[in-house]
Coordinates of N, CA and C in Angstrom, one line a residue:
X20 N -14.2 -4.9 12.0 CA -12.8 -5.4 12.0 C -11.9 -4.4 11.4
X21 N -10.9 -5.0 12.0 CA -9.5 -3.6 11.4 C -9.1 -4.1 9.8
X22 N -9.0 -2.7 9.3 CA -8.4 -3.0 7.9 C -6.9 -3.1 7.7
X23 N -6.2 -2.7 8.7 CA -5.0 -2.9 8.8 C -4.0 -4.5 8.7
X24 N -2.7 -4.6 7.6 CA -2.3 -5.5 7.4 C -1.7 -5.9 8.9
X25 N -2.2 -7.6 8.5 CA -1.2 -8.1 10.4 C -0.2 -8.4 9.5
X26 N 0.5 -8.3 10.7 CA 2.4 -8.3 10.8 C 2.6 -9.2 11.3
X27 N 3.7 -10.8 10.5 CA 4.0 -11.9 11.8 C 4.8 -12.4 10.8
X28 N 5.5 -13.4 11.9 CA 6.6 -14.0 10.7 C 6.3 -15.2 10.8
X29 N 6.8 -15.0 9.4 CA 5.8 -16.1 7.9 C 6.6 -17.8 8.0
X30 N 7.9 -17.5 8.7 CA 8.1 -18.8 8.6 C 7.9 -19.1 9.9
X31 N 7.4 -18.7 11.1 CA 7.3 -19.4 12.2 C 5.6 -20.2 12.1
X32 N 4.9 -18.7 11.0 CA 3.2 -19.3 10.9 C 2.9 -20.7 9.8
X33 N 4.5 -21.2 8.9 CA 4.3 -22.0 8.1 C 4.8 -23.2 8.8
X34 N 5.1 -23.0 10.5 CA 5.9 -24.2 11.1 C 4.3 -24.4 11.8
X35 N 3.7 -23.4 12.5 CA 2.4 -23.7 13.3 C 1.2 -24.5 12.2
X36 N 1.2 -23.6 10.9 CA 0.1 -24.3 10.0 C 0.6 -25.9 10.0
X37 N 1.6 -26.6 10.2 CA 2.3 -27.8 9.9 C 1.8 -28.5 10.9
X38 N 1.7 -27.8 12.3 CA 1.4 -28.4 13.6 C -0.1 -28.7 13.7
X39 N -0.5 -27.8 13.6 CA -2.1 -27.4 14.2 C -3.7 -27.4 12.8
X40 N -2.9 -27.4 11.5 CA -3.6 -27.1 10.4 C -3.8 -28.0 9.4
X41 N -3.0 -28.9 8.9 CA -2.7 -29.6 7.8 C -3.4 -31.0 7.8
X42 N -4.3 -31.2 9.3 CA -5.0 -32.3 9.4 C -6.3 -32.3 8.7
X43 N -6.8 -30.8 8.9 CA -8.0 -30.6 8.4 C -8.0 -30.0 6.8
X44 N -7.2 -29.2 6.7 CA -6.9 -28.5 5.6 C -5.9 -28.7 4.7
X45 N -5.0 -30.0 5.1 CA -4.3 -30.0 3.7 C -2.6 -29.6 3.8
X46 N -1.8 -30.5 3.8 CA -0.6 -30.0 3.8 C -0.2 -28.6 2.6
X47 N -1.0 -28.7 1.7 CA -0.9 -27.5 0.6 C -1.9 -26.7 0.4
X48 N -3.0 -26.5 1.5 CA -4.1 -26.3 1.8 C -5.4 -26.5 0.9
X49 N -5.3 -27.7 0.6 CA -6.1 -28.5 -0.3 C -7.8 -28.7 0.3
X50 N -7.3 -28.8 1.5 CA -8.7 -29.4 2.2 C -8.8 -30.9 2.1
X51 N -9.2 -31.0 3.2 CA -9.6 -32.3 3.5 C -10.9 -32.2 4.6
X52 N -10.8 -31.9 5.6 CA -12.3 -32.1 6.3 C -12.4 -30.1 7.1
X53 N -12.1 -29.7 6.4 CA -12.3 -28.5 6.2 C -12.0 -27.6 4.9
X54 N -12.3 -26.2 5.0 CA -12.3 -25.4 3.6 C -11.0 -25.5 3.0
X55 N -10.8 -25.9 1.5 CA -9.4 -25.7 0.8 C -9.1 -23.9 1.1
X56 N -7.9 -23.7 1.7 CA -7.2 -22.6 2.5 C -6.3 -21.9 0.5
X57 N -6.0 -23.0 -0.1 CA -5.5 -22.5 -1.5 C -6.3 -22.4 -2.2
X58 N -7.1 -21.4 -1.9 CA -7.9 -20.5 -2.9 C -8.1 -19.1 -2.9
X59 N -7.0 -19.0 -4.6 CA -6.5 -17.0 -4.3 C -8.1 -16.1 -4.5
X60 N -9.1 -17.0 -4.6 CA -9.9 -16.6 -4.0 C -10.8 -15.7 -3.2
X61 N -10.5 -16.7 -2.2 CA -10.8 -16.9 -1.3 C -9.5 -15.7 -0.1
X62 N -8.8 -15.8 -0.6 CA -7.2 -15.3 -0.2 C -7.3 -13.8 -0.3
X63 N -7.9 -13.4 -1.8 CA -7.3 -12.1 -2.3 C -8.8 -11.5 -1.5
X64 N -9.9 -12.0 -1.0 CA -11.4 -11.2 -0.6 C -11.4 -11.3 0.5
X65 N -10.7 -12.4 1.6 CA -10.9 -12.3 3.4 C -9.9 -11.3 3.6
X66 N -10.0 -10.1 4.8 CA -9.1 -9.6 5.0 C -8.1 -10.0 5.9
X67 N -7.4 -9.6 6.5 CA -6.5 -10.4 7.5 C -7.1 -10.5 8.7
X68 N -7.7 -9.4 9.1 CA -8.5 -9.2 10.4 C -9.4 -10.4 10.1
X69 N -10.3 -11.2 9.4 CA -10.9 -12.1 9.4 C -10.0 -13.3 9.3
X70 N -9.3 -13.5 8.8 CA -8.3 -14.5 9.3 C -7.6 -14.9 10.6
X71 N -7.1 -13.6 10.7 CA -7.2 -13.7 12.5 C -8.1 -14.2 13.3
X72 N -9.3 -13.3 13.3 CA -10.3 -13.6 14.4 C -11.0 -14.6 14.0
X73 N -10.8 -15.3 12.6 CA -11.2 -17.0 12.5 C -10.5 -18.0 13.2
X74 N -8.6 -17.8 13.3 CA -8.0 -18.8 13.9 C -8.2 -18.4 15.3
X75 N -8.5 -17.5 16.2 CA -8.2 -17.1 17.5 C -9.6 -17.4 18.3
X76 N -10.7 -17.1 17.3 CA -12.3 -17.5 18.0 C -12.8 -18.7 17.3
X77 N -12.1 -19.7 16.5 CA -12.4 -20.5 15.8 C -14.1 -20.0 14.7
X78 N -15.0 -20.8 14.4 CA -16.2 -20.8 13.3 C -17.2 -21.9 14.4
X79 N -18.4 -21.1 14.8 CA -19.3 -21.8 15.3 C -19.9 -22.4 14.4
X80 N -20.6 -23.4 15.0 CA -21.3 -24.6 13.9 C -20.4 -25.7 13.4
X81 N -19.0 -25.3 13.5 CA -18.0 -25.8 12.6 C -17.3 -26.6 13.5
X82 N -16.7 -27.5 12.9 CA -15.2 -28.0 13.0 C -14.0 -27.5 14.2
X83 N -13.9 -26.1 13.2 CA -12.7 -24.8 13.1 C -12.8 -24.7 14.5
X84 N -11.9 -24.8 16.0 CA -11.2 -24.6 16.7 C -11.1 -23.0 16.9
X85 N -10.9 -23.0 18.5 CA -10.6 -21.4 18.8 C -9.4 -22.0 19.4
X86 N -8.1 -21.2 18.8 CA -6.8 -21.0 19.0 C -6.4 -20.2 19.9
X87 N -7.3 -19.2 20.5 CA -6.8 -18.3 21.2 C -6.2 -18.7 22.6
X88 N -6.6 -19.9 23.0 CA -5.9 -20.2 24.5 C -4.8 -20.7 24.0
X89 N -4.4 -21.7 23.4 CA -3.5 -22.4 22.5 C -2.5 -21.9 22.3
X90 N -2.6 -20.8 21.6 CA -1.5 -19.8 20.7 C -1.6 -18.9 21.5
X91 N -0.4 -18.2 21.0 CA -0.3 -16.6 21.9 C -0.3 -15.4 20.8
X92 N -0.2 -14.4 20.7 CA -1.1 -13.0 20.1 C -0.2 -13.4 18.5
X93 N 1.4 -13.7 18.5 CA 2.6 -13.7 18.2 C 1.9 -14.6 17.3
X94 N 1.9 -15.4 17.5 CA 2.1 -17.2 17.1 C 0.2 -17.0 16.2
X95 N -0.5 -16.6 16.6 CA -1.4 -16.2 15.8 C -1.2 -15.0 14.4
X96 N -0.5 -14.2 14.8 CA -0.8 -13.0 13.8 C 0.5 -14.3 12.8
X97 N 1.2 -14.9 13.4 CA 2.3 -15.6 12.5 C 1.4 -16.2 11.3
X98 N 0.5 -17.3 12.0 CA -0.4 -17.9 11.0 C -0.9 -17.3 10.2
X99 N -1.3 -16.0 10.7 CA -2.4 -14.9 9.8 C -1.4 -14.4 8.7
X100 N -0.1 -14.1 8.7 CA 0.9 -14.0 8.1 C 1.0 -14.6 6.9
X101 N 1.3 -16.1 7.1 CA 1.5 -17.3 6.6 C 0.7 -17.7 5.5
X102 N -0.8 -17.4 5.9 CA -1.8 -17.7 5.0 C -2.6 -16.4 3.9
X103 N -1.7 -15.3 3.8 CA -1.8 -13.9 3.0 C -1.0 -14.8 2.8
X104 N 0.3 -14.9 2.8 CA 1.3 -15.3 1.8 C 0.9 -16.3 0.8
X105 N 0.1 -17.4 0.9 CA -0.3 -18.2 0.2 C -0.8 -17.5 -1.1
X106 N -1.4 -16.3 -0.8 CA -2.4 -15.6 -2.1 C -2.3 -15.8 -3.6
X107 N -0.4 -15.9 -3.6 CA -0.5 -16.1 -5.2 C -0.3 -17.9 -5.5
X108 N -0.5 -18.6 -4.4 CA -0.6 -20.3 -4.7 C 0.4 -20.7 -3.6
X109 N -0.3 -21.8 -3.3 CA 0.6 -22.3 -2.2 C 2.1 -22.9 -1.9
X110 N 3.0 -22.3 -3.2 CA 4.3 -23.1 -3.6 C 4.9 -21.4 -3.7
X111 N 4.7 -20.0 -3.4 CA 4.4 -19.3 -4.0 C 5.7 -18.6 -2.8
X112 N 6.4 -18.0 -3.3 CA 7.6 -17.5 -2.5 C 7.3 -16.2 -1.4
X113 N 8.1 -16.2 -0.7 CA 7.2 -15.4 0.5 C 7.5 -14.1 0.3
X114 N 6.0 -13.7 0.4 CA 5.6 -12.6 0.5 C 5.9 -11.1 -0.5
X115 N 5.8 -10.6 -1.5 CA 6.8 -8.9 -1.1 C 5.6 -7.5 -0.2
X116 N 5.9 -7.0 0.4 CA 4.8 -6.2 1.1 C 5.6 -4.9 0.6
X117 N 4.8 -4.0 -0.2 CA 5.4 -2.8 -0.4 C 4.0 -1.2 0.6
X118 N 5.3 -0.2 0.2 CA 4.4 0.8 0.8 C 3.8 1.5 -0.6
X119 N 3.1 2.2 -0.4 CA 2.1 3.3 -1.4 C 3.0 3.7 -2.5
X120 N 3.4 3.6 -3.7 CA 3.8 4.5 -4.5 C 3.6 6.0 -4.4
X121 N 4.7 6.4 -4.3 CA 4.7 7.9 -4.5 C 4.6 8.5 -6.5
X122 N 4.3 9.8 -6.1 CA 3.7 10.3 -7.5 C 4.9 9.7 -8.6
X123 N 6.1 10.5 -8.1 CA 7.2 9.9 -8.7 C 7.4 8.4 -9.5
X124 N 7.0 7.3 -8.5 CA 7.0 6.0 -9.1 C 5.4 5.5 -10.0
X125 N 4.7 6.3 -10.5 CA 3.3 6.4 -11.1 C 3.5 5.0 -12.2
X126 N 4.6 6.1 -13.0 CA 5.3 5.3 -14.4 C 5.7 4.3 -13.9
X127 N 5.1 3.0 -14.0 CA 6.3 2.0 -14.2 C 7.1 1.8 -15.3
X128 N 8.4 1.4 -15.4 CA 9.6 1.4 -16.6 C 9.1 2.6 -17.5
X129 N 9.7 3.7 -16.5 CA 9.0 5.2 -17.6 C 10.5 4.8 -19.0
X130 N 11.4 4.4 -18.6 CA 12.4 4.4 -20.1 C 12.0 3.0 -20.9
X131 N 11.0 2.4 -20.5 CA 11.2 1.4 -21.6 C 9.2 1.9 -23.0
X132 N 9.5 0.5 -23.6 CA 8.7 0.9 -24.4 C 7.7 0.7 -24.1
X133 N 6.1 1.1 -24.6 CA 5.0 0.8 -24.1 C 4.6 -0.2 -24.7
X134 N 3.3 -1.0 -23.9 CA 3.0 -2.4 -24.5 C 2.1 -2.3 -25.9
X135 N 1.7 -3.0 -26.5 CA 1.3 -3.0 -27.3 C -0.2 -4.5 -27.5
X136 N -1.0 -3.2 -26.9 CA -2.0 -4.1 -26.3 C -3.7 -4.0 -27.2
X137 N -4.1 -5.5 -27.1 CA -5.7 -5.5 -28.4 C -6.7 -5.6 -27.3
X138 N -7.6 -4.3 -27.2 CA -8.6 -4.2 -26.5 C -9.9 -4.8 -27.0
X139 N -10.7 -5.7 -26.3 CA -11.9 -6.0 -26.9 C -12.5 -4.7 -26.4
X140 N -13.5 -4.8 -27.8 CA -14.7 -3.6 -27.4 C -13.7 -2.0 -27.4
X141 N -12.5 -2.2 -27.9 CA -11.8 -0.4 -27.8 C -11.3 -0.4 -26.1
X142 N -12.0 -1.4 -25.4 CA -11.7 -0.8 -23.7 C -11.1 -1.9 -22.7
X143 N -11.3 -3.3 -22.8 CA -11.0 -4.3 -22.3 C -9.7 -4.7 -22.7
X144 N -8.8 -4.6 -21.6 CA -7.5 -5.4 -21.9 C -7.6 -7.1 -21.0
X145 N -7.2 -7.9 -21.7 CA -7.0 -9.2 -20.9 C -5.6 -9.5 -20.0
X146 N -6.1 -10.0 -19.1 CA -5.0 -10.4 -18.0 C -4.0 -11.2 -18.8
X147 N -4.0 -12.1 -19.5 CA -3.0 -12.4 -20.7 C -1.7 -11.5 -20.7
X148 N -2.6 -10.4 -21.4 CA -2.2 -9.0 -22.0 C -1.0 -8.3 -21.0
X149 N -1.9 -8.3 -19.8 CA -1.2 -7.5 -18.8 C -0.2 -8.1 -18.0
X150 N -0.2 -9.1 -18.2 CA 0.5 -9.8 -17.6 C 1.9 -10.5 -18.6
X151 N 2.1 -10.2 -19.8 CA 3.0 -10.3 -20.9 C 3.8 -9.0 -20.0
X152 N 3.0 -7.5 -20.3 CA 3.4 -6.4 -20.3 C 4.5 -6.2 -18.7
X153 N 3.5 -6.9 -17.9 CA 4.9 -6.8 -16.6 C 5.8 -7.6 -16.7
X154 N 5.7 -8.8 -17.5 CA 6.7 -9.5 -17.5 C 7.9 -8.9 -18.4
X155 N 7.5 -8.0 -19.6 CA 8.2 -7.6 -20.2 C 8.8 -6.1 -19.7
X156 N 8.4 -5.6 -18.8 CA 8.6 -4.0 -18.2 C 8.7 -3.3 -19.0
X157 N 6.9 -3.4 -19.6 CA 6.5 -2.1 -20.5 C 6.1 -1.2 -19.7
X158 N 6.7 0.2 -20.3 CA 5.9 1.3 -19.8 C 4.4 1.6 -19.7
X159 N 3.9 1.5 -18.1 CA 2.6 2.1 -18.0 C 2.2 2.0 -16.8
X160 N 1.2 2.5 -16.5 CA 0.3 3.0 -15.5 C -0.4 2.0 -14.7
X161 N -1.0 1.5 -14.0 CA -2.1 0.0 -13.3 C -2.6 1.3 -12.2
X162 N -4.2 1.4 -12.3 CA -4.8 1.7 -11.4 C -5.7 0.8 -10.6
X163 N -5.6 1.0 -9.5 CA -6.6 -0.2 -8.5 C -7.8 0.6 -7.6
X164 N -8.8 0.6 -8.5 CA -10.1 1.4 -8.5 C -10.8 0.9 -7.0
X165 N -10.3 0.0 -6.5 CA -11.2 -0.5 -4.9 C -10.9 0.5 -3.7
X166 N -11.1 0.2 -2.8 CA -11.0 0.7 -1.6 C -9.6 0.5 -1.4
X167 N -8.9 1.6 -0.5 CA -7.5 1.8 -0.1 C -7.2 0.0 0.8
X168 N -8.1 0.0 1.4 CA -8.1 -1.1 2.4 C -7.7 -2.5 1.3
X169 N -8.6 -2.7 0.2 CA -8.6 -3.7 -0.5 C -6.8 -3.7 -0.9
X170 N -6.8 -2.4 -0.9 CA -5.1 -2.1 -2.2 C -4.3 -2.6 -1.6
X171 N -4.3 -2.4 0.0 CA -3.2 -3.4 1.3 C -3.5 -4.7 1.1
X172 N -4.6 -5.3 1.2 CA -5.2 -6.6 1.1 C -4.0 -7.4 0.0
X173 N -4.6 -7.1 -1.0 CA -3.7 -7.2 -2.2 C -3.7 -6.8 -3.9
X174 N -2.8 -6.4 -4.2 CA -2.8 -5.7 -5.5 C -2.0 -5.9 -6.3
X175 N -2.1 -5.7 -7.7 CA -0.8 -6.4 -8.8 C 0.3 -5.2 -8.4
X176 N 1.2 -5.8 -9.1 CA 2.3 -4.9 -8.8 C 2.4 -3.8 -9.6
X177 N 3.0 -2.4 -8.4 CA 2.9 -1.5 -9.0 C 1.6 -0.5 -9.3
X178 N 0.5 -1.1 -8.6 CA -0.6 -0.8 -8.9 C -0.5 0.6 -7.7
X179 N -1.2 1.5 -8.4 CA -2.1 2.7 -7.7 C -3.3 2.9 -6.9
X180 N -3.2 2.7 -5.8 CA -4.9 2.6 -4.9 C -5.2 4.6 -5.2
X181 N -6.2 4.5 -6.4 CA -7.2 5.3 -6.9 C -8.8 5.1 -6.6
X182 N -9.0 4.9 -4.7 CA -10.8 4.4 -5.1 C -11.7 5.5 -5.9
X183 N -12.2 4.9 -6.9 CA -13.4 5.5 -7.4 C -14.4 6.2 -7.2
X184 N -14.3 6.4 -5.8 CA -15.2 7.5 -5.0 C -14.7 8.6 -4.5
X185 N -13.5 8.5 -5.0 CA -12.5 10.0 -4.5 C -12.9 11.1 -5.9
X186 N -12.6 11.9 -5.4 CA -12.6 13.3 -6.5 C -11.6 13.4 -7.1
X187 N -11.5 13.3 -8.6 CA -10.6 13.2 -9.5 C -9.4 13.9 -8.3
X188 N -9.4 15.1 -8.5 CA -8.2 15.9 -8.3 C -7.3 15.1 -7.0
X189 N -7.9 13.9 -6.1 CA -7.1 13.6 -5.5 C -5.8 12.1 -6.2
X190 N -5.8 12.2 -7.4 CA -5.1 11.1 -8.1 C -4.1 12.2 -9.6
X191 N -5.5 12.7 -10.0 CA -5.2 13.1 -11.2 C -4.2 14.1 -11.6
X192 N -3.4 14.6 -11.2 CA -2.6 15.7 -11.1 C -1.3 14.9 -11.4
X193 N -1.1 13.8 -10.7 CA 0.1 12.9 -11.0 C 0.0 12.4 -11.6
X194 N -0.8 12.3 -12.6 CA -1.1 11.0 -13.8 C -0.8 11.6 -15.3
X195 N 0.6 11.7 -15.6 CA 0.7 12.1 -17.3 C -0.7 11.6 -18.1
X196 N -1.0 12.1 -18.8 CA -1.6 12.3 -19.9 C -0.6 12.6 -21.4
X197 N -0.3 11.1 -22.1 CA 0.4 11.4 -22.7 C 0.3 9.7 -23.5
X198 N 1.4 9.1 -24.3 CA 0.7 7.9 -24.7 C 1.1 6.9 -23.8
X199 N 1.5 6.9 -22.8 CA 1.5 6.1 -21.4 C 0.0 5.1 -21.6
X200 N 0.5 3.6 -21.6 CA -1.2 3.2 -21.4 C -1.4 3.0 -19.9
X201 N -2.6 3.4 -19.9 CA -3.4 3.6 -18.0 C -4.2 2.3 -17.8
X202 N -3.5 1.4 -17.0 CA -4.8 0.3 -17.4 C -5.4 0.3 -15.6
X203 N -6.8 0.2 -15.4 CA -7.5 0.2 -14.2 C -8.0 -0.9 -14.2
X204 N -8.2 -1.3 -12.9 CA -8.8 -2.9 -12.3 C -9.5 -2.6 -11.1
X205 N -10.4 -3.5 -10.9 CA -11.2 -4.1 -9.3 C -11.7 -4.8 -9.6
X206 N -12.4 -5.4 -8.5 CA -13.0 -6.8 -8.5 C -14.2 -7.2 -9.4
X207 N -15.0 -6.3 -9.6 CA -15.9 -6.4 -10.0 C -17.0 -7.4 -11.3
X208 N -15.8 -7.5 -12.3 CA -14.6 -6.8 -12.5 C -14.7 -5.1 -13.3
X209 N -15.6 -5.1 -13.5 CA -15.9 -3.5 -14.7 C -16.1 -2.3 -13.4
X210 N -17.3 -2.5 -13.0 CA -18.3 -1.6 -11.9 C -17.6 -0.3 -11.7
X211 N -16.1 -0.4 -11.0 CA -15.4 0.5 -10.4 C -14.2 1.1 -11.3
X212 N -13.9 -0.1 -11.8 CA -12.6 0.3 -12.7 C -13.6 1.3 -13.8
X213 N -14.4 1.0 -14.3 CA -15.3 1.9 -15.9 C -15.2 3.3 -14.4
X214 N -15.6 3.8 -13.9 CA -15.9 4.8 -13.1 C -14.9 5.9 -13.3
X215 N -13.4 4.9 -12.8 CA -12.0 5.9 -12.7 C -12.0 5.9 -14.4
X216 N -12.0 5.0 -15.2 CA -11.7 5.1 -16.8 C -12.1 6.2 -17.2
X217 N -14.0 6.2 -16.9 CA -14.5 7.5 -17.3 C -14.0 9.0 -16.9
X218 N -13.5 8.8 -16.2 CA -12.7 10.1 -15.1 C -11.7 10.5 -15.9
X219 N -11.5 9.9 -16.5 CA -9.6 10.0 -17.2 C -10.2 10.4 -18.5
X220 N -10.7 9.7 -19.3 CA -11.6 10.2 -20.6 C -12.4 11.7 -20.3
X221 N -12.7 12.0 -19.3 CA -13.5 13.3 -19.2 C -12.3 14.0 -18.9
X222 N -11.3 13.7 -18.6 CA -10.0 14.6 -18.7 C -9.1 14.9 -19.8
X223 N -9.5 14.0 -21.0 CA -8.8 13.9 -22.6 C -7.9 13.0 -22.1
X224 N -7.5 11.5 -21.1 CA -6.7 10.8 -21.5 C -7.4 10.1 -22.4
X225 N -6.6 9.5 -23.5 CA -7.4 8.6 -24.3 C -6.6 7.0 -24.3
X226 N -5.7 7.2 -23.8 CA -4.7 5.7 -23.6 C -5.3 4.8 -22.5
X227 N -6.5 4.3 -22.5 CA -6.9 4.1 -20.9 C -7.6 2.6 -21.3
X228 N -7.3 1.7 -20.3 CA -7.9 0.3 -20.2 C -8.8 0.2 -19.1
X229 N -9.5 -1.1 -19.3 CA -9.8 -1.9 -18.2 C -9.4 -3.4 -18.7
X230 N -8.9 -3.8 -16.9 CA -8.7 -5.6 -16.7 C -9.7 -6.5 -16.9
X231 N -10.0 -6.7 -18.1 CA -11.1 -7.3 -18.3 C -11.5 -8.7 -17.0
X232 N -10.5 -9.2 -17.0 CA -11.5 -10.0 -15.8 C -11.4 -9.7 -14.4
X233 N -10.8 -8.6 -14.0 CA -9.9 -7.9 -12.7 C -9.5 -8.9 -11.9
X234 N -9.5 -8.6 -10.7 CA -8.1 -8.9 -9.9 C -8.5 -10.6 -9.4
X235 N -9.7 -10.6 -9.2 CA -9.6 -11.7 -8.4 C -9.8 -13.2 -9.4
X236 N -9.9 -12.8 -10.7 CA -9.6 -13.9 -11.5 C -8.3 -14.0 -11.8
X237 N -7.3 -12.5 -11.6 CA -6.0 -12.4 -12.1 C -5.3 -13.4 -10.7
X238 N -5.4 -12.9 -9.5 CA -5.5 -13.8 -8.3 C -5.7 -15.3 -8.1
X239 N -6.5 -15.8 -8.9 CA -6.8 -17.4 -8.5 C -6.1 -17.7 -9.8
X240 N -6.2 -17.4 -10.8 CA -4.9 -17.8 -11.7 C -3.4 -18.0 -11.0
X241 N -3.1 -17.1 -10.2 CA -1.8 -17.8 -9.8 C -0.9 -16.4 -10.0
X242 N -1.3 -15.3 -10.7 CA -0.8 -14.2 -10.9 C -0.3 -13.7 -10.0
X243 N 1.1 -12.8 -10.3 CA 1.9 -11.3 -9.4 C 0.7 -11.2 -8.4
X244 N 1.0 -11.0 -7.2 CA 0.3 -10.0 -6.9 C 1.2 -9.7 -5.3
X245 N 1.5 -8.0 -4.9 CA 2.0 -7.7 -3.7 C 0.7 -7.5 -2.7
X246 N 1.3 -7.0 -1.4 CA 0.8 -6.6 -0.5 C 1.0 -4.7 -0.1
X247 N 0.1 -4.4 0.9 CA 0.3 -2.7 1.3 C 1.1 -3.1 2.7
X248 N 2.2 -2.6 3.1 CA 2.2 -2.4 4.5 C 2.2 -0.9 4.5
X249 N 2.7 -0.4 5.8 CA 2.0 0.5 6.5 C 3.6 1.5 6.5
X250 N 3.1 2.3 5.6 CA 4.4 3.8 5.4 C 5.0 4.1 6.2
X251 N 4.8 3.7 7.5 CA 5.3 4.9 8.4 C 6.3 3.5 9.2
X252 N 5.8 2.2 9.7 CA 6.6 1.3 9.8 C 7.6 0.6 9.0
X253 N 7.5 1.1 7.7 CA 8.7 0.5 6.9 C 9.7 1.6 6.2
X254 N 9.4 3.2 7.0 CA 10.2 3.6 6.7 C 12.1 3.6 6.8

């Protein structure tokens, strides 16, 4: 399936979800004789291509309907739209889709002060924590140690898609080293984020976190979270 974000408008797919969805699933996607749809979840780990090709080929075995004669390509990617936007809770204002940070925007609030954060273990920051620190637009860093694809999917704001399997030098060169705190996340929650952390410590950063419970606990809490669109269409 394509990793690429689908594109559809969000309020025509929250008029079809009203029509065609809410019998099975829940005017607030609660569930009722199908899967609760409000679960960030469940939200922040299907990609949109699975969402799609769920509503359009329906789920054998199941219930779930193939929409594809029904709907038209439009009226589908809308749904598929509609229900990414749910990700941060189903009451949850629509959408922001940003493109890639450039090196430039690394620093978030490079003029304000830095947070002032208690690591369990010297390394673990809690979502608590980090989530004070955006609310307050402290100075610092968020790396998002997954797959580039995941980083579109969805990512806290301001985050950096750094996957873990790249060679430092493709991240590291833009990343001050200085008392900037660096805090890194994935799902894991440790696996990937400890990987880049180590990377940075083998470079003498020493200001460096991990999301102690990463994204997808930050996610079904109800937390920030954006989307990636695609650089070259939102220029």
């Amino acid at each position: 399936m394509s990793i690429k974000p689908v594109t559809g408008n969000v309020a025509l797919g929250k008029t079809l979800y009203a029509k065609h969805c809410v019998t099975c699933h829940g005017a607030k996607g609660e569930g009722i004789r199908a899967p609760a749809l409000a679960n960030p979840l469940l939200l922040a780990t299907a990609s949109d291509a699975f969402l799609r090709y769920t509503i359009s080929e329906g789920r054998d075995s199941t219930p779930m309907p193939s929409f594809k004669d029904s709907l038209s390509k439009m009226e589908i990617n809308a749904l598929t739209a509609y229900l990414r936007s749910r990700a941060s809770g189903w009451n949850a204002p629509e959408r922001v889709t940003v493109t890639e940070p450039l090196p430039k925007d690394y620093v978030l609030n490079p003029h304000h002060k830095a947070p002032t954060f208690t690591l369990r273990e010297g390394l673990y920051v809690s979502a608590e924590q980090l989530l004070k620190a955006l609310k307050d637009s402290s100075r610092m860093i968020i790396l998002d140690a997954r797959s580039k694809a995941a980083w579109h999917q969805t990512h806290i704001p301001g985050a950096i898609s750094v996957p873990y399997y790249e060679e430092p030098d493709k991240f590291i060169k833009d990343i001050p080293n200085d008392s900037t705190w660096i805090v890194c996340y994935c799902a894991c929650p440790h696996a990937a984020s400890t990987q880049v952390v180590n990377t940075l410590k083998r470079f003498g950063y020493k200001h460096t976190a991990i999301l102690d419970e990463g994204i997808l606990v930050w996610a079904q809490r109800g937390y920030p979270v954006q989307y990636g669109g695609d650089n070259k269409s939102q220029k």
